[in-house]
Amino acid sequence: EDKVVQSPLSLVVHEGDTVTLNCSYEVTNFRSLLWYKQEKKAPTFLFMLTSSGIEKKSGRLSSILDKKELFSILNITATQTGDSAIYLCAVDSGYTGTASKLTFGTGTRLQVTL
Amino acid sequence: DAGITQSPRHKVTETGTPVTLRCHQTENHRYMYWYRQDPGHGLRLIHYSYGVKDTDKGEVSDGYSVSRSKTEDFLLTLESATSSQTSVYFCAISEPAEKLFFGSGTQLSVL
C-alpha cells in the first residue's frame, strides 16, 4: 500500500521565521511528488518534483526531492501571515500514459502569527 | 480555479437518498477525478475518468458511481447516501503526467 507521511502535523511560527516541512513516502512506483497549499477551499499547486537534488523555487518557497532517501522538504523563508494554510504533499505513482494516481499525506497545518 | 466548476457548493441530505454532484471543466483536460477529504485521512481518490465513457475506481469507490458523457462533465452519484459519506468532495482535472487542478469543493452533509 502506498504511503505518504508529513511532519510536523502542525506548526505555529512568528512572522519572519523560516520553516521546513517534511514529506516521506513509500510507493510501488514513483512518477513525481507534488506540493499543494490549501487555505479555505481548493488545494492550489506549488511544485512538482521528479528528479533528486534539483531545487524548485518560487519566491520565498522552495522544495527539493531525495529519491534515494524517499523524502522531500518544503522551505518557506521570511514567513508572512498569508502563508498560514495546510500544506499537502502527494506522490504520483501512475505509470507512463496513465492517469495520475496520487497518494496524499494528511498535511501540515502552518499558522504564522504577528 | 483553472476553469473547474463544482455544483452544488453545499448540500444537506438525508440518509438513503440519492445525491449527484457535478464537475464541469472548460480546459479540455483528458483526465478528471473525484476525491473526498476527511480529517485524519487527507484526500482520497473515489473514481477517475480517462475519457468520455471511460472511468475506473479509486481507493474508496464503494457506494459511489460516476459518469462522463461529455469531455467537460464528470458526475459523481451517491446511490443511497449514508452518514459516512459526509465529507468535502473535490473534483480535479489533469493532462497526462501533469499536475492536478482542483475545483472549490462541495461540502456534503448526510443526516
Short mmCIF file of C-alpha atoms in Angstrom, two decimals:
data_model
loop_
_atom_site.label_atom_id
_atom_site.label_comp_id
_atom_site.label_asym_id
_atom_site.label_seq_id
_atom_site.Cartn_x
_atom_site.Cartn_y
_atom_site.Cartn_z
CA GLU A 1 0.00 0.00 0.00
CA ASP A 2 1.34 3.43 -0.96
CA LYS A 3 2.00 5.75 1.96
CA VAL A 4 2.87 9.42 2.39
CA VAL A 5 3.72 10.85 5.82
CA GLN A 6 4.07 14.53 6.56
CA SER A 7 5.63 16.15 9.59
CA PRO A 8 5.07 18.06 11.69
CA LEU A 9 1.29 17.79 11.83
CA SER A 10 1.04 21.42 12.83
CA LEU A 11 3.34 24.34 13.41
CA VAL A 12 2.98 27.85 14.83
CA VAL A 13 5.68 30.38 13.96
CA HIS A 14 6.19 34.14 14.12
CA GLU A 15 6.17 36.27 11.01
CA GLY A 16 9.65 36.39 9.55
CA ASP A 17 10.65 32.91 10.68
CA THR A 18 11.86 30.21 8.30
CA VAL A 19 10.03 26.87 8.31
CA THR A 20 10.80 23.44 6.91
CA LEU A 21 8.02 20.97 6.17
CA ASN A 22 8.79 17.30 5.65
CA CYS A 23 7.30 14.61 3.46
CA SER A 24 8.40 10.98 3.35
CA TYR A 25 6.92 8.30 1.14
CA GLU A 26 6.76 4.64 0.27
CA VAL A 27 5.17 3.86 -3.08
CA THR A 28 5.16 1.00 -5.55
CA ASN A 29 6.04 3.23 -8.50
CA PHE A 30 7.29 6.82 -8.43
CA ARG A 31 6.41 9.31 -11.14
CA SER A 32 6.51 12.63 -9.29
CA LEU A 33 6.00 14.36 -5.94
CA LEU A 34 3.73 17.37 -5.66
CA TRP A 35 3.20 20.08 -3.05
CA TYR A 36 -0.09 21.92 -2.67
CA LYS A 37 -1.24 24.77 -0.43
CA GLN A 38 -4.79 24.61 0.91
CA GLU A 39 -6.42 27.59 2.52
CA LYS A 40 -10.18 27.54 2.86
CA LYS A 41 -11.06 25.86 -0.37
CA ALA A 42 -9.29 24.15 -3.25
CA PRO A 43 -5.71 22.94 -2.94
CA THR A 44 -3.52 25.12 -5.13
CA PHE A 45 -0.42 23.79 -6.83
CA LEU A 46 3.04 24.80 -5.60
CA PHE A 47 5.66 22.42 -7.02
CA MET A 48 6.12 19.20 -8.93
CA LEU A 49 9.40 17.37 -8.43
CA THR A 50 10.62 14.44 -10.46
CA SER A 51 14.40 14.44 -10.08
CA SER A 52 16.57 14.23 -6.99
CA GLY A 53 18.66 17.16 -5.88
CA ILE A 54 17.17 19.82 -8.13
CA GLU A 55 15.68 22.63 -6.09
CA LYS A 56 12.50 24.24 -7.30
CA LYS A 57 11.93 27.85 -6.21
CA SER A 58 9.06 30.27 -6.32
CA GLY A 59 9.62 33.47 -4.40
CA ARG A 60 10.11 32.62 -0.73
CA LEU A 61 9.15 28.97 -1.23
CA SER A 62 11.50 26.22 -2.32
CA SER A 63 11.42 22.45 -2.43
CA ILE A 64 13.79 19.59 -3.06
CA LEU A 65 13.44 15.85 -3.53
CA ASP A 66 15.67 12.98 -2.40
CA LYS A 67 14.66 9.82 -4.26
CA LYS A 68 17.27 7.69 -2.55
CA GLU A 69 16.04 8.50 0.96
CA LEU A 70 12.41 8.84 -0.21
CA PHE A 71 11.60 12.30 1.12
CA SER A 72 11.03 15.88 0.16
CA ILE A 73 11.14 19.16 2.05
CA LEU A 74 9.30 22.41 1.51
CA ASN A 75 11.02 25.52 2.83
CA ILE A 76 9.35 28.86 3.42
CA THR A 77 11.61 31.79 4.30
CA ALA A 78 10.56 35.11 5.84
CA THR A 79 7.09 33.75 6.57
CA GLN A 80 4.05 36.03 6.33
CA THR A 81 0.56 35.68 7.76
CA GLY A 82 -0.65 34.87 4.24
CA ASP A 83 1.41 31.67 4.38
CA SER A 84 -0.97 30.30 7.02
CA ALA A 85 -2.53 27.23 5.42
CA ILE A 86 -2.42 23.46 5.25
CA TYR A 87 0.44 22.21 3.07
CA LEU A 88 -0.22 18.93 1.32
CA CYS A 89 2.32 16.53 -0.10
CA ALA A 90 1.29 13.94 -2.69
CA VAL A 91 3.13 11.27 -4.63
CA ASP A 92 2.03 10.24 -8.11
CA SER A 93 2.57 6.53 -8.69
CA GLY A 94 0.85 6.44 -12.06
CA TYR A 95 2.57 4.73 -14.95
CA THR A 96 3.53 6.30 -18.28
CA GLY A 97 0.46 7.11 -20.34
CA THR A 98 -1.99 6.62 -17.48
CA ALA A 99 -3.94 8.87 -15.19
CA SER A 100 -2.28 10.26 -12.11
CA LYS A 101 -2.53 8.03 -9.06
CA LEU A 102 -1.95 10.45 -6.21
CA THR A 103 -1.48 9.38 -2.62
CA PHE A 104 -1.76 12.36 -0.28
CA GLY A 105 -0.34 12.92 3.15
CA THR A 106 -2.63 14.33 5.82
CA GLY A 107 -0.94 17.70 5.61
CA THR A 108 0.96 20.12 7.82
CA ARG A 109 -1.10 22.96 9.27
CA LEU A 110 1.04 26.11 9.42
CA GLN A 111 -0.04 29.15 11.38
CA VAL A 112 2.01 32.34 11.11
CA THR A 113 1.40 34.87 13.89
CA LEU A 114 2.34 38.55 14.11
CA ASP B 1 -9.88 27.63 -10.12
CA ALA B 2 -8.38 26.68 -13.52
CA GLY B 3 -11.77 26.50 -15.25
CA ILE B 4 -13.36 23.94 -12.96
CA THR B 5 -16.83 24.44 -11.53
CA GLN B 6 -18.40 22.18 -8.95
CA SER B 7 -22.07 22.20 -8.07
CA PRO B 8 -23.66 22.42 -5.65
CA ARG B 9 -21.23 24.13 -3.28
CA HIS B 10 -23.13 22.87 -0.22
CA LYS B 11 -25.72 20.16 0.19
CA VAL B 12 -27.58 18.69 3.12
CA THR B 13 -29.45 15.46 2.51
CA GLU B 14 -30.97 12.57 4.38
CA THR B 15 -29.70 9.03 4.74
CA GLY B 16 -30.90 6.78 1.94
CA THR B 17 -31.47 9.47 -0.68
CA PRO B 18 -29.54 9.57 -3.96
CA VAL B 19 -27.23 12.55 -4.48
CA THR B 20 -25.44 13.73 -7.62
CA LEU B 21 -22.50 16.13 -7.62
CA ARG B 22 -21.41 17.78 -10.83
CA CYS B 23 -18.00 18.84 -12.08
CA HIS B 24 -17.64 20.95 -15.20
CA GLN B 25 -14.35 21.94 -16.84
CA THR B 26 -13.54 24.41 -19.60
CA GLU B 27 -9.89 23.32 -20.02
CA ASN B 28 -10.48 20.26 -22.25
CA HIS B 29 -8.23 18.19 -19.98
CA ARG B 30 -8.26 14.45 -20.58
CA TYR B 31 -8.38 13.19 -17.01
CA MET B 32 -10.98 14.03 -14.39
CA TYR B 33 -11.04 12.84 -10.78
CA TRP B 34 -13.27 12.80 -7.74
CA TYR B 35 -11.65 12.97 -4.29
CA ARG B 36 -13.06 13.17 -0.82
CA GLN B 37 -11.30 14.92 2.05
CA ASP B 38 -11.81 13.92 5.67
CA PRO B 39 -9.92 14.88 8.82
CA GLY B 40 -7.08 12.47 9.52
CA HIS B 41 -7.28 10.86 6.08
CA GLY B 42 -6.19 13.50 3.64
CA LEU B 43 -7.51 13.46 0.12
CA ARG B 44 -8.59 10.03 -1.17
CA LEU B 45 -9.48 9.10 -4.72
CA ILE B 46 -13.03 7.88 -5.33
CA HIS B 47 -13.18 7.46 -9.12
CA TYR B 48 -11.46 8.90 -12.12
CA SER B 49 -12.05 9.19 -15.85
CA TYR B 50 -9.57 8.91 -18.71
CA GLY B 51 -12.00 9.83 -21.46
CA VAL B 52 -15.66 10.02 -22.42
CA LYS B 53 -17.40 6.95 -21.03
CA ASP B 54 -14.04 5.65 -19.68
CA THR B 55 -13.89 5.51 -15.90
CA ASP B 56 -12.17 3.49 -13.20
CA LYS B 57 -12.30 3.02 -9.45
CA GLY B 58 -10.10 4.66 -6.88
CA GLU B 59 -9.33 3.53 -3.36
CA VAL B 60 -12.69 4.48 -1.77
CA SER B 61 -15.22 3.74 -4.53
CA ASP B 62 -17.80 1.69 -2.59
CA GLY B 63 -21.19 3.42 -2.58
CA TYR B 64 -20.28 5.78 -5.42
CA SER B 65 -20.74 5.72 -9.17
CA VAL B 66 -19.61 8.13 -11.86
CA SER B 67 -20.42 9.03 -15.42
CA ARG B 68 -18.74 11.08 -18.11
CA SER B 69 -20.88 11.58 -21.17
CA LYS B 70 -19.00 14.67 -22.40
CA THR B 71 -15.37 15.71 -22.10
CA GLU B 72 -16.28 18.65 -19.89
CA ASP B 73 -18.65 16.98 -17.40
CA PHE B 74 -17.98 14.37 -14.73
CA LEU B 75 -20.79 13.38 -12.38
CA LEU B 76 -20.45 11.66 -9.02
CA THR B 77 -23.53 9.84 -7.68
CA LEU B 78 -24.08 8.54 -4.20
CA GLU B 79 -26.68 5.88 -4.87
CA SER B 80 -28.04 5.82 -1.31
CA ALA B 81 -26.30 8.35 0.89
CA THR B 82 -25.01 7.29 4.31
CA SER B 83 -23.65 9.37 7.19
CA SER B 84 -20.14 8.04 6.48
CA GLN B 85 -20.29 9.88 3.15
CA THR B 86 -20.47 13.24 4.92
CA SER B 87 -17.33 14.87 3.57
CA VAL B 88 -15.87 17.55 1.35
CA TYR B 89 -15.75 16.40 -2.27
CA PHE B 90 -13.22 17.79 -4.72
CA CYS B 91 -13.14 17.40 -8.45
CA ALA B 92 -9.78 17.65 -10.20
CA ILE B 93 -8.51 17.67 -13.77
CA SER B 94 -5.18 16.99 -15.39
CA GLU B 95 -3.32 16.30 -18.57
CA PRO B 96 -1.11 13.14 -18.75
CA ALA B 97 1.68 13.18 -16.13
CA GLU B 98 0.88 16.80 -15.26
CA LYS B 99 -0.24 18.43 -12.03
CA LEU B 100 -3.85 18.22 -10.92
CA PHE B 101 -6.02 21.34 -10.72
CA PHE B 102 -8.76 21.21 -8.12
CA GLY B 103 -12.24 22.67 -8.00
CA SER B 104 -13.54 24.60 -4.99
CA GLY B 105 -15.22 21.60 -3.42
CA THR B 106 -18.70 20.52 -2.35
CA GLN B 107 -19.50 20.26 1.34
CA LEU B 108 -21.93 17.36 1.70
CA SER B 109 -23.74 16.58 4.95
CA VAL B 110 -25.78 13.39 5.24
CA LEU B 111 -28.13 13.45 8.23
#
